[in-house]
Coordinates of N, CA and C in Angstrom, one line a residue:
M57 N 199.0 103.4 -196.2 CA 200.2 102.7 -196.0 C 200.9 103.2 -194.7
A58 N 201.5 102.3 -194.0 CA 202.2 102.6 -192.7 C 203.5 103.3 -193.0
A59 N 203.8 104.2 -192.1 CA 205.0 105.0 -192.2 C 206.2 104.0 -192.0
Q60 N 207.3 104.3 -192.7 CA 208.5 103.4 -192.6 C 209.7 104.2 -192.1
T61 N 209.6 105.5 -192.0 CA 210.7 106.3 -191.5 C 210.2 107.3 -190.5
K62 N 211.1 107.9 -189.8 CA 210.8 108.9 -188.8 C 210.1 110.1 -189.5
Q63 N 210.6 110.6 -190.6 CA 210.0 111.7 -191.3 C 208.6 111.4 -191.8
E64 N 208.4 110.2 -192.3 CA 207.0 109.8 -192.7 C 206.1 109.7 -191.5
L65 N 206.6 109.2 -190.4 CA 205.7 109.1 -189.2 C 205.4 110.5 -188.7
L66 N 206.3 111.4 -188.7 CA 206.0 112.8 -188.3 C 205.0 113.5 -189.2
A67 N 205.2 113.3 -190.5 CA 204.3 113.9 -191.5 C 202.9 113.4 -191.3
L68 N 202.8 112.0 -191.2 CA 201.5 111.4 -191.1 C 200.8 111.8 -189.8
T69 N 201.6 111.8 -188.7 CA 201.0 112.1 -187.4 C 200.4 113.5 -187.4
K70 N 201.2 114.5 -187.9 CA 200.8 115.9 -188.0 C 199.7 116.1 -188.9
S71 N 199.7 115.4 -190.1 CA 198.6 115.6 -191.1 C 197.3 115.1 -190.5
E72 N 197.3 113.9 -190.0 CA 196.1 113.3 -189.5 C 195.5 114.1 -188.3
Y73 N 196.4 114.6 -187.4 CA 196.0 115.4 -186.3 C 195.4 116.7 -186.8
R74 N 196.0 117.3 -187.8 CA 195.5 118.6 -188.4 C 194.1 118.4 -188.9
K75 N 193.8 117.3 -189.6 CA 192.5 117.0 -190.2 C 191.5 116.8 -189.0
L76 N 191.9 116.1 -188.0 CA 191.0 115.9 -186.9 C 190.7 117.2 -186.2
R77 N 191.7 118.0 -185.9 CA 191.6 119.3 -185.2 C 190.7 120.2 -186.0
D78 N 190.9 120.2 -187.3 CA 190.0 121.0 -188.2 C 188.6 120.6 -188.2
L79 N 188.4 119.3 -188.1 CA 187.0 118.7 -188.1 C 186.3 119.1 -186.8
I80 N 187.0 119.1 -185.7 CA 186.3 119.4 -184.4 C 186.3 120.8 -184.0
A81 N 187.1 121.6 -184.7 CA 187.3 123.0 -184.3 C 186.0 123.8 -184.2
G82 N 185.1 123.6 -185.1 CA 183.8 124.4 -185.1 C 182.6 123.7 -184.4
I83 N 182.9 122.6 -183.8 CA 181.8 121.8 -183.2 C 181.5 122.4 -181.8
P84 N 180.3 122.9 -181.5 CA 180.0 123.4 -180.2 C 179.9 122.3 -179.2
E85 N 180.0 122.7 -177.9 CA 180.0 121.7 -176.8 C 178.6 120.9 -176.8
T86 N 177.5 121.6 -177.2 CA 176.2 120.9 -177.1 C 176.2 119.8 -178.2
V87 N 176.8 120.0 -179.3 CA 176.9 119.0 -180.4 C 177.9 117.9 -180.0
A88 N 179.0 118.3 -179.4 CA 180.1 117.4 -179.0 C 179.6 116.4 -178.0
A89 N 178.6 116.8 -177.2 CA 178.1 116.0 -176.1 C 177.0 115.0 -176.6
E90 N 176.4 115.3 -177.8 CA 175.3 114.4 -178.3 C 175.9 113.0 -178.6
T91 N 175.2 112.0 -178.3 CA 175.7 110.7 -178.6 C 175.2 110.1 -179.9
G92 N 176.0 109.3 -180.5 CA 175.5 108.6 -181.7 C 174.7 107.4 -181.4
D93 N 174.4 106.6 -182.4 CA 173.5 105.5 -182.2 C 174.2 104.5 -181.2
D94 N 175.5 104.5 -181.1 CA 176.2 103.6 -180.2 C 176.4 104.1 -178.8
G95 N 175.8 105.3 -178.5 CA 175.9 105.9 -177.2 C 177.2 106.6 -176.9
I96 N 178.0 106.8 -177.9 CA 179.3 107.5 -177.8 C 179.2 108.9 -178.4
S97 N 179.7 109.9 -177.7 CA 179.7 111.2 -178.2 C 181.0 111.6 -178.9
I98 N 181.0 112.7 -179.6 CA 182.2 113.3 -180.2 C 183.2 113.6 -179.1
K99 N 182.7 114.1 -178.0 CA 183.6 114.4 -176.8 C 184.2 113.1 -176.3
D100 N 183.4 112.1 -176.2 CA 183.9 110.8 -175.7 C 185.0 110.3 -176.7
T101 N 184.8 110.4 -177.9 CA 185.7 110.0 -179.0 C 187.1 110.7 -178.8
I102 N 187.0 112.0 -178.6 CA 188.3 112.8 -178.5 C 189.0 112.4 -177.2
A103 N 188.2 112.3 -176.1 CA 188.8 112.0 -174.8 C 189.5 110.6 -174.9
Q104 N 188.8 109.7 -175.5 CA 189.4 108.3 -175.7 C 190.7 108.3 -176.5
R105 N 190.7 109.1 -177.5 CA 192.0 109.2 -178.3 C 193.1 109.8 -177.6
A106 N 192.8 110.9 -176.8 CA 193.8 111.5 -176.0 C 194.4 110.5 -174.9
H107 N 193.5 109.8 -174.4 CA 193.8 108.8 -173.4 C 194.8 107.7 -173.9
W108 N 194.5 107.3 -175.1 CA 195.4 106.2 -175.7 C 196.7 106.8 -176.1
V109 N 196.8 108.0 -176.5 CA 198.2 108.6 -176.8 C 198.9 108.6 -175.5
E110 N 198.2 109.0 -174.4 CA 198.9 109.1 -173.1 C 199.3 107.7 -172.6
L111 N 198.5 106.7 -172.9 CA 198.9 105.3 -172.5 C 200.2 104.9 -173.2
L112 N 200.3 105.2 -174.5 CA 201.5 104.8 -175.2 C 202.7 105.6 -174.5
L113 N 202.6 106.8 -174.2 CA 203.7 107.6 -173.6 C 204.0 107.0 -172.3
K114 N 203.0 106.5 -171.5 CA 203.3 105.9 -170.2 C 204.0 104.6 -170.4
W115 N 203.5 103.8 -171.4 CA 204.2 102.5 -171.6 C 205.7 102.7 -172.0
Y116 N 205.9 103.7 -172.8 CA 207.3 104.0 -173.2 C 208.1 104.5 -172.0
E117 N 207.6 105.4 -171.2 CA 208.3 105.9 -170.0 C 208.6 104.8 -169.0
D118 N 207.6 103.9 -168.8 CA 207.7 102.8 -167.8 C 208.8 101.8 -168.4
G119 N 208.7 101.5 -169.6 CA 209.7 100.6 -170.2 C 211.1 101.2 -170.1
K120 N 211.2 102.4 -170.4 CA 212.5 103.1 -170.4 C 213.1 103.1 -169.0
A121 N 212.2 103.3 -168.0 CA 212.6 103.3 -166.6 C 212.8 101.9 -165.9
G122 N 212.5 100.9 -166.7 CA 212.6 99.5 -166.2 C 211.4 99.1 -165.3
R123 N 210.3 99.9 -165.4 CA 209.1 99.5 -164.6 C 208.3 98.5 -165.4
V124 N 207.4 97.9 -164.7 CA 206.5 96.9 -165.4 C 205.5 97.8 -166.3
V125 N 205.3 97.3 -167.5 CA 204.4 98.0 -168.4 C 203.1 97.2 -168.4
H126 N 202.0 97.9 -168.0 CA 200.7 97.3 -168.0 C 200.0 97.7 -169.3
K127 N 199.7 96.7 -170.1 CA 199.0 97.0 -171.4 C 197.7 96.2 -171.4
P128 N 196.6 96.8 -171.7 CA 196.6 98.3 -172.0 C 196.7 99.1 -170.7
A129 N 196.3 98.7 -169.6 CA 196.4 99.4 -168.3 C 196.3 98.4 -167.2
A130 N 196.8 98.8 -166.0 CA 196.8 98.0 -164.8 C 195.4 97.4 -164.6
G131 N 195.3 96.1 -164.4 CA 194.0 95.5 -164.2 C 193.2 95.2 -165.4
H132 N 193.7 95.5 -166.6 CA 192.9 95.2 -167.8 C 193.7 94.4 -168.8
K133 N 193.0 93.7 -169.6 CA 193.6 92.9 -170.7 C 193.1 93.4 -172.0
W134 N 193.8 93.0 -173.1 CA 193.4 93.4 -174.4 C 192.0 92.9 -174.8
T135 N 191.6 91.7 -174.2 CA 190.3 91.2 -174.5 C 189.2 92.0 -173.8
D136 N 189.6 92.9 -172.9 CA 188.7 93.7 -172.1 C 188.6 95.1 -172.6
L137 N 189.0 95.4 -173.9 CA 189.0 96.8 -174.4 C 187.7 97.5 -174.4
K138 N 186.6 96.7 -174.8 CA 185.3 97.4 -174.8 C 184.9 98.0 -173.5
T139 N 185.1 97.2 -172.4 CA 184.8 97.7 -171.1 C 185.8 98.8 -170.6
Y140 N 187.1 98.6 -171.0 CA 188.1 99.6 -170.6 C 187.8 100.9 -171.3
N141 N 187.5 100.9 -172.6 CA 187.2 102.1 -173.3 C 185.9 102.8 -172.8
A142 N 184.9 102.0 -172.4 CA 183.7 102.6 -171.8 C 184.0 103.3 -170.5
K143 N 184.9 102.7 -169.7 CA 185.4 103.4 -168.5 C 186.1 104.7 -168.8
V144 N 187.0 104.7 -169.8 CA 187.7 105.9 -170.2 C 186.7 107.0 -170.6
R145 N 185.7 106.6 -171.4 CA 184.7 107.6 -171.8 C 183.9 108.1 -170.6
K146 N 183.5 107.2 -169.7 CA 182.7 107.6 -168.6 C 183.5 108.6 -167.7
D147 N 184.7 108.3 -167.5 CA 185.6 109.1 -166.7 C 185.8 110.5 -167.2
S148 N 185.6 110.6 -168.5 CA 185.8 111.9 -169.2 C 184.6 112.8 -169.2
R149 N 183.5 112.2 -168.9 CA 182.2 112.9 -169.1 C 182.1 114.2 -168.3
A150 N 182.7 114.3 -167.1 CA 182.6 115.4 -166.2 C 183.5 116.6 -166.8
R151 N 184.4 116.3 -167.7 CA 185.2 117.4 -168.2 C 184.5 118.1 -169.4
G152 N 184.8 119.4 -169.5 CA 184.2 120.1 -170.6 C 184.9 119.9 -171.9
W153 N 184.2 120.3 -173.0 CA 184.6 120.1 -174.4 C 186.0 120.7 -174.6
D154 N 186.1 122.0 -174.1 CA 187.4 122.7 -174.3 C 188.6 121.9 -173.6
E155 N 188.3 121.4 -172.4 CA 189.3 120.7 -171.7 C 189.7 119.4 -172.4
V156 N 188.7 118.7 -172.9 CA 189.0 117.5 -173.6 C 189.8 117.7 -174.9
K157 N 189.5 118.8 -175.6 CA 190.2 119.2 -176.8 C 191.7 119.5 -176.4
A158 N 191.8 120.3 -175.3 CA 193.2 120.6 -174.8 C 194.0 119.4 -174.4
E159 N 193.3 118.4 -173.9 CA 194.0 117.2 -173.5 C 194.5 116.5 -174.7
L160 N 193.7 116.4 -175.8 CA 194.2 115.8 -177.0 C 195.3 116.6 -177.6
E161 N 195.2 117.9 -177.6 CA 196.3 118.8 -178.1 C 197.6 118.5 -177.4
A162 N 197.5 118.4 -176.0 CA 198.7 118.2 -175.2 C 199.3 116.8 -175.5
A163 N 198.4 115.8 -175.5 CA 198.9 114.4 -175.8 C 199.6 114.4 -177.2
H164 N 199.0 115.0 -178.1 CA 199.5 115.0 -179.5 C 200.9 115.6 -179.5
E165 N 201.0 116.8 -178.8 CA 202.3 117.5 -178.8 C 203.4 116.6 -178.1
R166 N 203.0 115.9 -177.1 CA 204.0 115.0 -176.4 C 204.4 113.8 -177.3
L167 N 203.4 113.3 -178.1 CA 203.7 112.3 -179.0 C 204.7 112.8 -180.1
V168 N 204.4 113.9 -180.6 CA 205.3 114.5 -181.6 C 206.7 114.7 -181.1
T169 N 206.8 115.2 -179.8 CA 208.1 115.3 -179.2 C 208.8 114.0 -179.1
L170 N 208.1 113.0 -178.6 CA 208.7 111.6 -178.5 C 209.3 111.2 -179.9
V171 N 208.5 111.3 -180.9 CA 209.0 110.9 -182.3 C 210.1 111.8 -182.7
T172 N 210.0 113.1 -182.5 CA 211.1 114.0 -182.9 C 212.4 113.7 -182.2
E173 N 212.3 113.5 -181.0 CA 213.5 113.2 -180.2 C 214.1 111.8 -180.3
S174 N 213.3 110.9 -180.9 CA 213.8 109.5 -181.1 C 214.6 109.4 -182.3
E175 N 215.7 108.6 -182.2 CA 216.5 108.2 -183.4 C 215.7 107.3 -184.3
E176 N 216.0 107.4 -185.5 CA 215.3 106.5 -186.5 C 215.4 105.0 -186.1
S177 N 216.6 104.6 -185.6 CA 216.8 103.2 -185.2 C 215.9 102.9 -184.0
A178 N 215.6 103.8 -183.1 CA 214.7 103.6 -182.0 C 213.3 103.5 -182.4
L179 N 212.9 104.2 -183.5 CA 211.6 104.1 -184.0 C 211.3 102.9 -184.9
Y180 N 212.3 102.5 -185.7 CA 212.1 101.5 -186.7 C 213.1 100.4 -186.7
G181 N 214.0 100.4 -185.7 CA 214.9 99.3 -185.6 C 214.2 98.2 -184.8
K182 N 215.0 97.3 -184.2 CA 214.3 96.2 -183.5 C 213.6 96.8 -182.3
R183 N 212.7 96.1 -181.8 CA 211.9 96.6 -180.6 C 212.8 96.9 -179.5
L184 N 212.5 98.0 -178.7 CA 213.4 98.4 -177.6 C 213.1 97.7 -176.3
Y185 N 211.8 97.3 -176.1 CA 211.4 96.8 -174.8 C 210.4 95.6 -175.1
D186 N 210.4 94.7 -174.1 CA 209.5 93.5 -174.3 C 208.0 93.9 -174.5
W187 N 207.6 95.0 -173.9 CA 206.2 95.4 -174.0 C 205.8 95.6 -175.4
M188 N 206.7 95.9 -176.3 CA 206.4 96.2 -177.7 C 206.0 95.0 -178.5
E189 N 206.4 93.8 -178.0 CA 206.1 92.6 -178.6 C 206.7 92.6 -180.0
D190 N 205.9 92.4 -181.1 CA 206.5 92.4 -182.4 C 206.5 93.7 -183.2
W191 N 206.0 94.8 -182.5 CA 205.9 96.1 -183.1 C 207.1 97.0 -182.7
T192 N 207.4 97.8 -183.6 CA 208.5 98.9 -183.3 C 207.8 100.0 -182.6
L193 N 208.6 100.9 -182.0 CA 208.1 102.1 -181.4 C 207.3 103.0 -182.4
G194 N 207.9 103.0 -183.6 CA 207.2 103.8 -184.7 C 205.8 103.3 -185.0
R195 N 205.7 102.0 -185.0 CA 204.4 101.3 -185.3 C 203.4 101.6 -184.1
W196 N 203.9 101.5 -182.9 CA 203.0 101.9 -181.8 C 202.6 103.3 -181.8
A197 N 203.5 104.2 -182.2 CA 203.2 105.6 -182.2 C 202.2 105.9 -183.3
E198 N 202.3 105.2 -184.4 CA 201.3 105.4 -185.5 C 200.0 104.9 -185.1
A199 N 199.9 103.7 -184.5 CA 198.7 103.1 -184.1 C 197.9 104.0 -183.1
T200 N 198.6 104.6 -182.1 CA 197.9 105.4 -181.1 C 197.8 106.9 -181.5
G201 N 198.5 107.3 -182.5 CA 198.4 108.6 -183.0 C 197.6 108.7 -184.3
A202 N 198.3 108.7 -185.4 CA 197.7 108.9 -186.8 C 196.5 108.0 -187.0
S203 N 196.7 106.7 -186.7 CA 195.6 105.8 -187.0 C 194.3 106.1 -186.1
H204 N 194.6 106.4 -184.8 CA 193.5 106.8 -184.0 C 192.8 108.1 -184.4
Y205 N 193.7 109.0 -184.9 CA 193.1 110.3 -185.3 C 192.2 110.1 -186.5
R206 N 192.6 109.2 -187.4 CA 191.8 108.9 -188.6 C 190.5 108.2 -188.2
S207 N 190.6 107.2 -187.3 CA 189.4 106.5 -186.9 C 188.4 107.5 -186.2
A208 N 189.0 108.4 -185.4 CA 188.2 109.4 -184.7 C 187.4 110.2 -185.7
R209 N 188.0 110.7 -186.8 CA 187.3 111.5 -187.8 C 186.2 110.7 -188.4
K210 N 186.4 109.4 -188.7 CA 185.4 108.6 -189.2 C 184.2 108.5 -188.3
A211 N 184.5 108.2 -187.0 CA 183.4 108.1 -186.0 C 182.7 109.4 -185.8
I212 N 183.4 110.5 -185.8 CA 182.8 111.8 -185.6 C 181.9 112.2 -186.8
R213 N 182.4 111.9 -188.0 CA 181.5 112.2 -189.2 C 180.2 111.3 -189.1
Q214 N 180.3 110.1 -188.6 CA 179.1 109.3 -188.5 C 178.2 109.8 -187.5
I215 N 178.7 110.3 -186.4 CA 177.8 110.9 -185.4 C 177.1 112.2 -185.9
L216 N 177.9 113.0 -186.6 CA 177.3 114.2 -187.2 C 176.3 113.8 -188.3
K217 N 176.5 112.8 -189.0 CA 175.6 112.3 -190.1 C 174.3 111.9 -189.4
E218 N 174.4 111.1 -188.3 CA 173.2 110.6 -187.6 C 172.3 111.8 -187.1
H219 N 173.0 112.9 -186.7 CA 172.3 114.0 -186.1 C 171.8 115.0 -187.1
S220 N 172.4 115.0 -188.3 CA 172.0 116.1 -189.3 C 171.5 115.5 -190.6
G221 N 171.8 114.3 -190.8 CA 171.4 113.7 -192.1 C 172.5 113.8 -193.1
A222 N 173.6 114.5 -192.8 CA 174.7 114.6 -193.7 C 176.0 114.9 -193.0
A223 N 177.1 114.5 -193.6 CA 178.4 114.8 -192.9 C 179.4 115.1 -194.0

């Protein structure tokens, strides 16, 4: 069930992140770099999730500053997500596993700070900026935070299962 309040959002975001962090904590870099049947690795998955949290934070900052918000990113459309996400994963491949995990940690902390510092009305009142369309800031934060953390765990467990026969 989707969070309806700031406290629910904070609790959900922190809980889902903790579960993801615990899942990846003991995964060595060699395993994190192995790809699943879809060609995506655990490291790719984590890098992509960190990137999307950072995208939300950029959208928010750009909207707040009155700048144009490019969703999902400049030169890309929502219908182009498969190609866009492939580029994000490719761009992250040169970075090490520890660096990618640190990027996720930093992005998560910035997301928690945004939620913590936002008023309830800013999170779940009417949308603040046009870029939000029909979603509130809280809904965007949940989609790029807790929901993405949850889907990352599912993808990672699948990769681990493909490589070991169990997850």
